Amino acid sequence: MDAHINGELVVWESGRLAFERLQGRLQWRGIGAGQWPVHFVAFDVLRLAGADTTR
């Protein structure tokens, strides 16, 4: 299925979004990267199966 989804990457720390952790996490690779897992939070479906859903 073809879809365009709007969202953002987030890192959770103690039940809240931690922007400073995301900045640091994006620089990590390999060992230690799992300490601050990154999640994608989708909040808008802009297009679905070829149809514009922005209205």
CSV table of C-alpha atoms in Angstrom, one decimal:
chain,number,residue,atom,x,y,z
A,1,MET,CA,0.0,0.0,0.0
A,2,ASP,CA,1.3,3.4,-0.9
A,3,ALA,CA,1.2,6.0,1.9
A,4,HIS,CA,2.8,9.2,2.9
A,5,ILE,CA,3.0,9.6,6.7
A,6,ASN,CA,4.1,12.7,8.7
A,7,GLY,CA,5.8,12.1,12.0
A,8,GLU,CA,9.0,12.5,13.9
A,9,LEU,CA,11.8,10.5,15.6
A,10,VAL,CA,11.7,10.6,19.4
A,11,VAL,CA,13.6,9.2,22.3
A,12,TRP,CA,11.7,8.5,25.6
A,13,GLU,CA,13.3,9.0,29.0
A,14,SER,CA,11.4,8.5,32.2
A,15,GLY,CA,8.0,8.7,30.4
A,16,ARG,CA,8.8,12.0,28.5
A,17,LEU,CA,10.3,13.0,25.2
A,18,ALA,CA,14.0,13.7,25.5
A,19,PHE,CA,15.1,15.9,22.6
A,20,GLU,CA,18.7,16.2,24.0
A,21,ARG,CA,18.9,12.4,24.0
A,22,LEU,CA,17.7,12.2,20.4
A,23,GLN,CA,20.5,14.6,19.3
A,24,GLY,CA,23.1,12.5,21.1
A,25,ARG,CA,21.5,9.2,19.9
A,26,LEU,CA,21.7,10.2,16.2
A,27,GLN,CA,25.5,10.3,16.5
A,28,TRP,CA,25.8,6.8,18.0
A,29,ARG,CA,26.4,3.7,15.9
A,30,GLY,CA,26.8,0.1,16.9
A,31,ILE,CA,27.6,-0.8,20.6
A,32,GLY,CA,25.6,1.4,23.0
A,33,ALA,CA,23.0,2.6,20.4
A,34,GLY,CA,20.4,0.4,22.1
A,35,GLN,CA,20.6,2.4,25.3
A,36,TRP,CA,18.4,5.1,23.9
A,37,PRO,CA,16.2,3.4,21.2
A,38,VAL,CA,14.7,5.8,18.7
A,39,HIS,CA,10.9,5.5,17.9
A,40,PHE,CA,8.9,7.0,15.0
A,41,VAL,CA,5.7,8.6,16.1
A,42,ALA,CA,3.3,9.1,13.2
A,43,PHE,CA,0.7,11.9,13.6
A,44,ASP,CA,-0.7,12.5,10.1
A,45,VAL,CA,-1.5,10.4,7.0
A,46,LEU,CA,-1.0,12.8,4.1
A,47,ARG,CA,-1.7,10.4,1.3
A,48,LEU,CA,-3.2,6.9,1.3
A,49,ALA,CA,-3.4,4.5,-1.7
A,50,GLY,CA,-2.9,7.5,-4.1
A,51,ALA,CA,-5.6,9.7,-2.5
A,52,ASP,CA,-4.9,13.0,-0.8
A,53,THR,CA,-6.1,12.9,2.8
A,54,THR,CA,-5.0,16.4,3.9
A,55,ARG,CA,-8.5,17.8,3.9
